[in-house]
């Protein structure tokens, strides 16, 4: 039964694509993020329903091209199983685990691209790429090669990023410190050349039977290259890696979309790929790093080496949560700088309660957000949105840096590198990195569990300033004590 025409498929895919574009536009601002999510879910629902209807159409018109009528059954199984896993993960995942979840999703997109490419190479007639018994056209071979290459790199690279972000695994490759060895970049170059050579052999093969040997070797080497690209990158650069892998997953989907002549995959993949690339550029700019320097592991490696050296013991001024509450309560203006320590302690709701009490006492409170705070782009924005912090209290770095000098108190909660004045030192490994200029405030309160360095492995001069008071302890417990101390 002809449930849908090809013209209707094209139209519905176009509508879904417009929804995805509106989703990206909405997600660019916290105030419109909910609408952006709604557009994204609507677009995906339209795309999935349209694809299912298209499968019915193909089974009805080209029954001989399907595996015994299993096309819809397999899609339905994938939707049910994948949807159940996604719903469970979304409900159970903690805010601190969101970066790992994103990396895991990227890996699945890359693996899906590889699996589709293998199926298309094996049975191109089932995808309307070639006639039964005919050879794959050169253009499709090139697209499948590129899709497989990018998808494999995305999968293995995302798995390594997942392990590094998680920090739970003892396996050396999954640890946050960079993994470097002699001749590493040369090996990556050799692998890249070999992959391109094997891909060209596959593309220029004229045989009716696909050239499986170069294709399989190329895919395996791509998986290996994905691992080698990510392991030399240190924890300080993980936000860039997450956005970069996001871009890779999009280009992998777009490449497969060209092979399958699927406009929905092409448009959606291009949107993800281009937005991820732009975000990676923004992240690198926020860290004052070259994109290629990050990919080659230069920044992470240098920072780790610096952090491994013995640090000079310097005295710090520490106080209690009650001392901090007294200072905050008697201030006129306060800026709060949230960091990963706040996310780990899940203290965002307690901070919201503290801010409400301070506001009742006439204190003006705002939140300062650094582009790379946390472990993924927008981590702190999502964290504060979960606690229903008003959007007008959340200010980006460029808009608030000029106001630290006129601020009475800055409360730093679990942040480190993003407020480190060492970025102003030309000799520092993070020289030139834009930071939140908290050091200019009249008084500074820093809450951390210990004096441990951040991702970049550097000591923070902010902690030793005469106008800085350290309050050690779990962020949630410290904030709750502050709330009780505020009259």
Short mmCIF file of C-alpha atoms in Angstrom, two decimals:
data_model
loop_
_atom_site.label_atom_id
_atom_site.label_comp_id
_atom_site.label_asym_id
_atom_site.label_seq_id
_atom_site.Cartn_x
_atom_site.Cartn_y
_atom_site.Cartn_z
CA UNK A 1 0.00 0.00 0.00
CA UNK A 2 1.37 3.37 -1.05
CA UNK A 3 1.19 5.32 2.22
CA UNK A 4 3.24 8.29 1.10
CA UNK A 5 4.57 9.81 -2.11
CA UNK A 6 8.17 10.80 -2.67
CA UNK A 7 7.11 14.43 -3.00
CA UNK A 8 5.49 14.21 0.43
CA UNK A 9 8.65 12.61 1.84
CA UNK A 10 10.73 15.50 0.50
CA UNK A 11 8.29 18.06 1.92
CA UNK A 12 8.21 16.45 5.38
CA UNK A 13 11.99 16.17 5.46
CA UNK A 14 12.15 19.87 4.59
CA UNK A 15 9.78 20.70 7.47
CA UNK A 16 11.90 18.59 9.83
CA UNK A 17 15.02 20.39 8.63
CA UNK A 18 13.45 23.78 9.35
CA UNK A 19 12.60 22.54 12.85
CA UNK A 20 16.25 21.54 13.38
CA UNK A 21 17.42 24.98 12.26
CA UNK A 22 14.97 26.61 14.67
CA UNK A 23 16.22 24.24 17.39
CA UNK A 24 19.79 25.44 16.94
CA UNK A 25 18.62 29.04 16.98
CA UNK A 26 16.64 28.48 20.18
CA UNK A 27 19.47 26.64 21.94
CA UNK A 28 21.80 29.59 21.39
CA UNK A 29 20.21 31.41 24.35
CA UNK A 30 19.06 30.14 27.77
CA UNK A 31 15.85 32.13 27.52
CA UNK A 32 14.81 30.34 24.31
CA UNK A 33 16.35 26.93 25.06
CA UNK A 34 13.02 25.29 25.94
CA UNK A 35 11.51 26.35 22.63
CA UNK A 36 14.66 25.12 20.87
CA UNK A 37 14.30 21.71 22.49
CA UNK A 38 10.64 21.58 21.46
CA UNK A 39 11.56 22.35 17.84
CA UNK A 40 14.28 19.70 17.90
CA UNK A 41 11.98 17.00 19.26
CA UNK A 42 9.26 17.93 16.78
CA UNK A 43 11.69 17.78 13.86
CA UNK A 44 13.02 14.40 14.94
CA UNK A 45 9.51 13.01 15.40
CA UNK A 46 8.57 14.14 11.87
CA UNK A 47 11.77 12.64 10.44
CA UNK A 48 11.26 9.28 12.19
CA UNK A 49 7.58 8.94 11.21
CA UNK A 50 8.37 9.94 7.62
CA UNK A 51 11.20 7.40 7.44
CA UNK A 52 8.93 4.62 8.75
CA UNK A 53 6.30 5.52 6.14
CA UNK A 54 9.03 5.49 3.49
CA UNK A 55 10.10 2.00 4.56
CA UNK A 56 6.52 0.79 4.13
CA UNK A 57 6.50 2.31 0.66
CA UNK A 58 9.77 0.65 -0.34
CA UNK A 59 8.64 -2.72 1.00
CA UNK A 60 5.44 -2.47 -1.00
CA UNK A 61 7.03 -1.32 -4.25
CA UNK A 62 10.38 -3.14 -4.09
CA UNK A 63 9.68 -6.20 -1.97
CA UNK A 64 12.61 -8.00 -3.51
CA UNK A 65 14.99 -5.38 -2.15
CA UNK A 66 14.16 -6.01 1.50
CA UNK A 67 15.31 -8.83 3.73
CA UNK A 68 12.08 -10.79 3.90
CA UNK A 69 10.04 -7.78 4.99
CA UNK A 70 12.25 -7.19 8.01
CA UNK A 71 12.98 -3.52 7.26
CA UNK A 72 10.18 -2.06 9.36
CA UNK A 73 10.64 -4.65 12.09
CA UNK A 74 14.30 -3.77 12.49
CA UNK A 75 13.55 -0.04 12.52
CA UNK A 76 10.81 -0.52 15.12
CA UNK A 77 13.15 -2.63 17.24
CA UNK A 78 15.82 0.08 17.03
CA UNK A 79 13.34 2.82 17.96
CA UNK A 80 11.98 0.89 20.94
CA UNK A 81 15.36 -0.26 22.30
CA UNK A 82 17.17 3.01 21.58
CA UNK A 83 14.28 5.10 22.88
CA UNK A 84 14.10 3.08 26.10
CA UNK A 85 17.84 3.41 26.71
CA UNK A 86 17.73 7.14 25.94
CA UNK A 87 14.76 7.76 28.22
CA UNK A 88 16.38 5.82 31.07
CA UNK A 89 19.69 7.63 30.62
CA UNK A 90 18.02 11.06 30.47
CA UNK A 91 16.09 10.34 33.65
CA UNK A 92 18.95 8.84 35.64
CA UNK A 93 22.00 10.79 34.44
CA UNK A 94 23.43 13.28 36.92
CA UNK A 95 24.34 16.78 35.81
CA UNK A 96 28.01 16.02 36.39
CA UNK A 97 27.74 13.02 34.05
CA UNK A 98 26.21 14.95 31.16
CA UNK A 99 29.55 15.40 29.32
CA UNK A 100 30.16 11.63 29.38
CA UNK A 101 26.63 11.05 28.06
CA UNK A 102 27.23 13.47 25.18
CA UNK A 103 30.51 11.73 24.30
CA UNK A 104 28.75 8.35 24.38
CA UNK A 105 26.05 9.64 22.02
CA UNK A 106 28.69 10.91 19.62
CA UNK A 107 30.32 7.48 19.60
CA UNK A 108 27.03 5.80 18.67
CA UNK A 109 26.47 8.20 15.78
CA UNK A 110 29.93 7.39 14.43
CA UNK A 111 29.38 3.65 14.81
CA UNK A 112 26.00 3.92 13.08
CA UNK A 113 27.66 5.65 10.12
CA UNK A 114 30.20 2.83 9.83
CA UNK A 115 27.50 0.13 10.03
CA UNK A 116 25.38 1.82 7.36
CA UNK A 117 28.42 2.16 5.10
CA UNK A 118 29.23 -1.53 5.47
CA UNK A 119 25.63 -2.45 4.63
CA UNK A 120 25.65 -0.12 1.60
CA UNK A 121 28.91 -1.58 0.30
CA UNK A 122 27.62 -5.12 0.84
CA UNK A 123 24.20 -4.65 -0.79
CA UNK A 124 24.12 -1.35 -2.72
CA UNK A 125 21.02 -2.41 -4.62
CA UNK A 126 19.03 -2.38 -1.37
CA UNK A 127 19.82 1.34 -1.03
CA UNK A 128 19.05 2.24 -4.67
CA UNK A 129 22.75 2.97 -5.18
CA UNK A 130 23.31 0.36 -7.89
CA UNK A 131 21.43 -2.32 -9.79
CA UNK A 132 21.50 -5.85 -8.43
CA UNK A 133 24.80 -7.37 -9.59
CA UNK A 134 26.15 -3.97 -10.66
CA UNK A 135 29.22 -2.15 -9.40
CA UNK A 136 29.12 0.80 -7.01
CA UNK A 137 29.53 4.13 -8.82
CA UNK A 138 32.76 6.00 -8.05
CA UNK A 139 30.96 8.89 -6.38
CA UNK A 140 29.17 6.60 -3.96
CA UNK A 141 32.40 4.76 -3.17
CA UNK A 142 34.08 8.05 -2.33
CA UNK A 143 31.20 9.10 -0.10
CA UNK A 144 31.13 5.75 1.68
CA UNK A 145 34.88 5.89 2.21
CA UNK A 146 34.70 9.36 3.75
CA UNK A 147 31.66 8.46 5.86
CA UNK A 148 33.36 5.32 7.17
CA UNK A 149 36.61 7.15 7.91
CA UNK A 150 34.97 10.02 9.81
CA UNK A 151 32.51 7.71 11.56
CA UNK A 152 35.23 5.35 12.77
CA UNK A 153 37.40 8.20 14.06
CA UNK A 154 34.34 9.67 15.80
CA UNK A 155 33.45 6.38 17.46
CA UNK A 156 36.84 5.44 18.87
CA UNK A 157 37.74 9.05 19.72
CA UNK A 158 34.45 9.51 21.59
CA UNK A 159 35.01 6.31 23.56
CA UNK A 160 38.38 7.65 24.74
CA UNK A 161 36.83 11.04 25.53
CA UNK A 162 34.11 9.26 27.52
CA UNK A 163 36.73 7.48 29.60
CA UNK A 164 38.74 10.65 30.20
CA UNK A 165 35.65 12.60 31.20
CA UNK A 166 34.39 9.86 33.47
CA UNK A 167 37.61 9.52 35.44
CA UNK A 168 36.44 6.18 36.86
CA UNK A 169 38.61 3.82 34.87
CA UNK A 170 42.19 2.84 35.73
CA UNK A 171 43.04 1.94 32.14
CA UNK A 172 45.85 4.29 31.08
CA UNK A 173 44.14 5.51 27.91
CA UNK A 174 41.07 6.59 29.90
CA UNK A 175 42.94 8.69 32.43
CA UNK A 176 42.77 12.47 32.25
CA UNK A 177 46.51 12.99 31.86
CA UNK A 178 47.79 13.11 28.26
CA UNK A 179 49.27 9.89 26.86
CA UNK A 180 52.31 10.79 24.77
CA UNK A 181 55.17 8.80 23.26
CA UNK A 182 58.00 9.39 20.85
CA UNK A 183 57.05 9.62 17.20
CA UNK A 184 53.35 9.93 17.99
CA UNK A 185 52.60 12.61 15.43
CA UNK A 186 54.63 10.79 12.78
CA UNK A 187 52.62 7.62 13.45
CA UNK A 188 49.37 9.57 13.09
CA UNK A 189 50.58 11.00 9.79
CA UNK A 190 51.56 7.56 8.48
CA UNK A 191 48.17 6.14 9.47
CA UNK A 192 46.36 9.03 7.78
CA UNK A 193 48.33 8.52 4.55
CA UNK A 194 47.64 4.77 4.67
CA UNK A 195 43.92 5.38 5.20
CA UNK A 196 43.76 7.76 2.25
CA UNK A 197 45.69 5.33 0.04
CA UNK A 198 43.45 2.39 0.95
CA UNK A 199 40.38 4.57 0.48
CA UNK A 200 41.51 5.49 -3.03
CA UNK A 201 42.13 1.82 -3.86
CA UNK A 202 38.58 1.09 -2.76
CA UNK A 203 37.16 4.04 -4.72
CA UNK A 204 38.96 3.25 -7.99
CA UNK A 205 38.17 -0.46 -7.94
CA UNK A 206 36.10 -1.33 -11.01
CA UNK A 207 35.20 -4.84 -9.93
CA UNK A 208 31.53 -5.72 -9.47
CA UNK A 209 32.38 -7.23 -6.11
CA UNK A 210 33.45 -4.50 -3.66
CA UNK A 211 37.12 -4.29 -2.70
CA UNK A 212 36.55 -5.51 0.85
CA UNK A 213 40.19 -5.91 1.83
CA UNK A 214 41.24 -2.24 1.48
CA UNK A 215 37.86 -1.12 2.85
CA UNK A 216 38.12 -3.22 6.01
CA UNK A 217 41.78 -2.32 6.64
CA UNK A 218 40.94 1.35 6.10
CA UNK A 219 38.10 1.12 8.64
CA UNK A 220 40.29 -0.61 11.24
CA UNK A 221 43.07 1.97 10.83
CA UNK A 222 40.47 4.73 11.19
CA UNK A 223 39.38 3.29 14.53
CA UNK A 224 43.02 3.22 15.64
CA UNK A 225 43.62 6.80 14.46
CA UNK A 226 40.61 8.00 16.45
CA UNK A 227 42.21 6.64 19.62
CA UNK A 228 45.63 8.13 18.85
CA UNK A 229 44.16 11.57 18.12
CA UNK A 230 42.43 11.87 21.51
CA UNK A 231 44.84 10.21 23.99
CA UNK A 232 47.47 13.01 23.89
CA UNK A 233 44.86 15.64 24.73
CA UNK A 234 44.73 16.56 28.42
CA UNK A 235 41.71 17.22 30.59
CA UNK A 236 42.04 21.00 30.22
CA UNK A 237 41.08 20.71 26.55
CA UNK A 238 38.14 18.30 26.99
CA UNK A 239 35.46 20.98 26.30
CA UNK A 240 37.02 21.53 22.87
CA UNK A 241 37.26 17.78 22.25
CA UNK A 242 33.55 17.32 23.04
CA UNK A 243 32.50 20.00 20.55
CA UNK A 244 34.99 18.72 17.97
CA UNK A 245 33.61 15.16 18.18
CA UNK A 246 30.13 16.64 17.90
CA UNK A 247 31.20 18.15 14.60
CA UNK A 248 32.76 14.87 13.42
CA UNK A 249 29.55 12.96 14.11
CA UNK A 250 27.60 15.43 12.00
CA UNK A 251 29.94 15.19 9.02
CA UNK A 252 29.84 11.38 9.26
CA UNK A 253 26.05 11.45 9.05
CA UNK A 254 26.13 13.93 6.16
CA UNK A 255 28.62 11.78 4.23
CA UNK A 256 26.39 8.73 4.55
CA UNK A 257 23.40 10.88 3.60
CA UNK A 258 25.02 11.71 0.26
CA UNK A 259 25.65 8.01 -0.39
CA UNK A 260 22.04 7.10 0.36
CA UNK A 261 20.65 10.18 -1.41
CA UNK A 262 18.84 11.02 1.85
CA UNK A 263 18.27 14.77 2.11
CA UNK A 264 17.32 14.53 5.80
CA UNK A 265 20.67 12.98 6.75
CA UNK A 266 22.55 15.49 4.61
CA UNK A 267 20.83 18.54 6.12
CA UNK A 268 20.81 17.32 9.73
CA UNK A 269 24.40 16.11 9.51
CA UNK A 270 25.56 19.38 7.97
CA UNK A 271 23.83 21.37 10.72
CA UNK A 272 25.48 19.31 13.45
CA UNK A 273 28.85 19.33 11.70
CA UNK A 274 28.95 23.06 11.02
CA UNK A 275 27.58 24.07 14.43
CA UNK A 276 30.10 21.78 16.14
CA UNK A 277 32.93 23.27 14.12
CA UNK A 278 31.84 26.82 14.99
CA UNK A 279 31.55 25.86 18.66
CA UNK A 280 35.03 24.32 18.57
CA UNK A 281 36.38 27.58 17.17
CA UNK A 282 34.61 29.56 19.92
CA UNK A 283 36.04 27.23 22.57
CA UNK A 284 39.57 27.57 21.20
CA UNK A 285 39.21 31.33 21.07
CA UNK A 286 38.02 31.33 24.69
CA UNK A 287 41.17 29.40 25.63
CA UNK A 288 43.44 31.43 23.33
CA UNK A 289 44.53 28.21 21.63
CA UNK A 290 45.00 27.19 18.04
CA UNK A 291 42.53 24.50 17.00
CA UNK A 292 45.37 22.42 15.55
CA UNK A 293 47.39 22.88 18.73
CA UNK A 294 44.55 21.39 20.74
CA UNK A 295 44.10 18.47 18.34
CA UNK A 296 47.83 17.73 18.44
CA UNK A 297 47.72 17.64 22.23
CA UNK A 298 50.11 20.55 22.72
CA UNK A 299 48.21 22.45 25.40
CA UNK A 300 47.18 19.43 27.45
CA UNK A 301 50.66 17.96 27.41
CA UNK A 302 52.40 21.16 28.48
CA UNK A 303 49.93 21.82 31.26
CA UNK A 304 50.25 18.34 32.62
CA UNK A 305 54.00 18.58 32.63
CA UNK A 306 53.82 21.84 34.54
CA UNK A 307 51.39 20.41 37.05
CA UNK A 308 53.66 17.48 37.74
CA UNK A 309 56.42 19.68 39.14
CA UNK A 310 56.70 20.49 42.84
CA UNK A 311 54.75 23.62 43.69
CA UNK A 312 55.95 26.28 46.10
CA UNK A 313 54.17 26.18 49.45
CA UNK A 314 52.61 29.57 50.12
CA UNK A 315 50.40 30.66 52.99
CA UNK A 316 46.70 31.15 52.37
CA UNK A 317 43.99 32.84 54.42
CA UNK A 318 41.12 30.51 55.24
CA UNK A 319 37.82 31.02 57.01
CA UNK A 320 34.55 29.32 57.85
CA UNK A 321 31.25 29.29 56.01
CA UNK A 322 29.88 31.62 58.67
CA UNK A 323 32.70 34.11 58.00
CA UNK A 324 31.90 34.00 54.31
CA UNK A 325 28.18 34.49 54.96
CA UNK A 326 28.90 37.59 57.07
CA UNK A 327 30.98 39.13 54.27
CA UNK A 328 28.35 38.33 51.63
CA UNK A 329 25.48 39.64 53.72
CA UNK A 330 27.18 42.99 54.26
CA UNK A 331 28.11 43.51 50.60
CA UNK A 332 26.19 45.60 48.10
CA UNK A 333 27.20 43.62 45.01
CA UNK A 334 28.22 39.97 44.63
CA UNK A 335 29.32 37.99 41.61
CA UNK A 336 29.21 34.18 41.80
CA UNK A 337 31.58 32.17 39.59
CA UNK A 338 30.34 28.56 39.29
CA UNK A 339 32.74 25.77 38.34
CA UNK A 340 32.91 22.01 38.05
CA UNK A 341 33.22 21.63 41.84
CA UNK A 342 29.74 23.10 42.15
CA UNK A 343 28.41 20.52 39.68
CA UNK A 344 30.11 17.63 41.48
CA UNK A 345 28.52 18.64 44.79
CA UNK A 346 25.14 19.25 43.12
CA UNK A 347 24.95 22.51 45.02
CA UNK A 348 23.12 24.61 42.44
CA UNK A 349 19.83 24.54 44.36
CA UNK A 350 21.57 25.53 47.59
CA UNK A 351 23.27 28.41 45.77
CA UNK A 352 19.89 29.56 44.45
CA UNK A 353 18.55 29.57 48.03
CA UNK A 354 21.57 31.56 49.22
CA UNK A 355 21.12 34.11 46.45
CA UNK A 356 17.42 34.50 47.29
CA UNK A 357 18.31 35.29 50.90
CA UNK A 358 21.02 37.74 49.90
CA UNK A 359 18.62 39.45 47.52
CA UNK A 360 16.13 39.85 50.36
CA UNK A 361 18.87 41.75 52.21
CA UNK A 362 19.29 44.13 49.27
CA UNK A 363 22.42 42.51 47.82
CA UNK A 364 22.73 42.57 44.02
CA UNK A 365 23.85 39.09 42.88
CA UNK A 366 24.83 37.87 39.43
CA UNK A 367 26.48 34.77 38.02
CA UNK A 368 29.57 35.03 35.78
CA UNK A 369 29.90 32.27 33.17
CA UNK A 370 33.14 31.35 31.41
CA UNK A 371 32.75 29.66 27.97
CA UNK A 372 34.81 26.61 29.00
CA UNK A 373 33.78 26.30 32.66
CA UNK A 374 32.96 22.69 33.56
CA UNK A 375 33.54 19.78 31.23
CA UNK A 376 31.53 20.76 28.20
CA UNK A 377 30.31 23.92 26.48
CA UNK A 378 27.33 25.41 28.30
CA UNK A 379 27.78 23.12 31.32
CA UNK A 380 27.29 25.91 33.86
CA UNK A 381 24.33 27.41 31.99
CA UNK A 382 22.51 24.07 32.10
CA UNK A 383 23.43 23.61 35.74
CA UNK A 384 21.93 26.96 36.75
CA UNK A 385 18.88 26.46 34.54
CA UNK A 386 18.17 23.22 36.41
CA UNK A 387 17.97 25.27 39.64
CA UNK A 388 15.64 27.76 37.87
CA UNK A 389 18.07 30.66 38.21
CA UNK A 390 16.59 33.70 36.39
CA UNK A 391 18.24 34.22 33.02
CA UNK A 392 18.86 37.90 33.66
CA UNK A 393 21.16 37.00 36.56
CA UNK A 394 23.43 34.88 34.34
CA UNK A 395 26.05 36.98 32.51
CA UNK A 396 28.68 35.84 30.00
CA UNK A 397 32.38 36.61 30.47
CA UNK A 398 32.62 39.38 27.87
CA UNK A 399 29.74 41.29 29.45
CA UNK A 400 30.79 41.07 33.09
CA UNK A 401 34.60 41.23 33.09
CA UNK A 402 34.58 45.01 33.18
CA UNK A 403 32.51 45.02 36.38
CA UNK A 404 34.68 42.90 38.68
CA UNK A 405 36.69 45.96 39.72
CA UNK A 406 33.55 47.64 41.12
CA UNK A 407 32.24 44.47 42.81
CA UNK A 408 32.36 44.09 46.60
CA UNK A 409 32.63 40.29 46.75
CA UNK A 410 33.29 37.50 44.26
CA UNK A 411 32.27 34.01 45.37
CA UNK A 412 34.17 31.34 43.41
CA UNK A 413 32.55 27.90 43.72
CA UNK A 414 34.72 25.06 42.47
CA UNK A 415 36.22 27.00 39.56
CA UNK A 416 39.98 27.09 39.02
CA UNK A 417 41.61 27.65 35.66
CA UNK A 418 38.92 30.07 34.43
CA UNK A 419 39.82 32.54 37.22
CA UNK A 420 43.58 31.95 37.29
CA UNK A 421 45.54 35.24 36.94
CA UNK A 422 48.44 33.20 35.56
CA UNK A 423 46.78 33.70 32.17
CA UNK A 424 48.14 37.26 32.31
CA UNK A 425 51.73 35.94 32.59
CA UNK A 426 53.35 35.59 29.13
CA UNK A 427 55.47 32.70 30.44
CA UNK A 428 52.50 30.66 31.71
CA UNK A 429 51.23 27.60 29.77
CA UNK A 430 47.79 29.27 29.73
CA UNK A 431 49.15 32.69 28.73
CA UNK A 432 46.56 34.72 26.87
CA UNK A 433 43.63 32.53 27.86
CA UNK A 434 40.66 34.83 28.55
CA UNK A 435 39.62 34.51 32.20
CA UNK A 436 36.97 35.87 34.50
CA UNK A 437 38.85 38.71 36.16
CA UNK A 438 37.76 37.87 39.70
CA UNK A 439 41.14 38.97 41.05
CA UNK A 440 40.07 42.61 40.58
CA UNK A 441 37.24 42.42 43.12
CA UNK A 442 37.50 44.07 46.54
CA UNK A 443 37.05 40.75 48.35
CA UNK A 444 37.23 37.18 47.04
CA UNK A 445 35.83 34.04 48.63
CA UNK A 446 36.93 30.72 47.10
CA UNK A 447 35.28 27.43 47.97
CA UNK A 448 37.25 24.29 47.11
CA UNK A 449 37.73 20.89 48.63
CA UNK A 450 41.50 21.39 48.70
CA UNK A 451 44.32 23.38 47.14
CA UNK A 452 44.56 20.90 44.25
CA UNK A 453 45.20 22.37 40.81
CA UNK A 454 42.61 22.41 38.04
CA UNK A 455 42.60 20.68 34.66
CA UNK A 456 45.55 22.70 33.43
CA UNK A 457 47.66 21.43 36.36
CA UNK A 458 48.66 24.95 37.41
CA UNK A 459 48.78 26.60 40.82
CA UNK A 460 46.29 29.47 41.07
CA UNK A 461 47.69 32.81 42.24
CA UNK A 462 44.17 33.97 43.06
CA UNK A 463 44.15 31.75 46.14
CA UNK A 464 47.13 33.58 47.63
CA UNK A 465 45.97 37.16 47.20
CA UNK A 466 45.66 39.16 50.46
CA UNK A 467 41.99 39.89 49.71
CA UNK A 468 41.15 36.19 49.14
CA UNK A 469 39.64 33.91 51.78
CA UNK A 470 39.56 30.15 51.18
CA UNK A 471 36.61 28.15 52.53
CA UNK A 472 37.44 24.45 52.27
CA UNK A 473 34.83 21.72 52.04
CA UNK A 474 32.10 20.21 49.89
CA UNK A 475 30.33 23.01 48.03
CA UNK A 476 26.83 21.91 48.98
CA UNK A 477 27.61 21.61 52.68
CA UNK A 478 29.46 24.93 52.71
CA UNK A 479 26.64 26.75 50.90
CA UNK A 480 24.02 25.21 53.19
CA UNK A 481 26.00 26.49 56.19
CA UNK A 482 26.11 29.94 54.59
CA UNK A 483 22.34 29.87 54.10
CA UNK A 484 21.82 29.11 57.79
CA UNK A 485 24.25 31.86 58.79
CA UNK A 486 22.52 34.57 56.74
CA UNK A 487 19.99 36.22 59.05
#
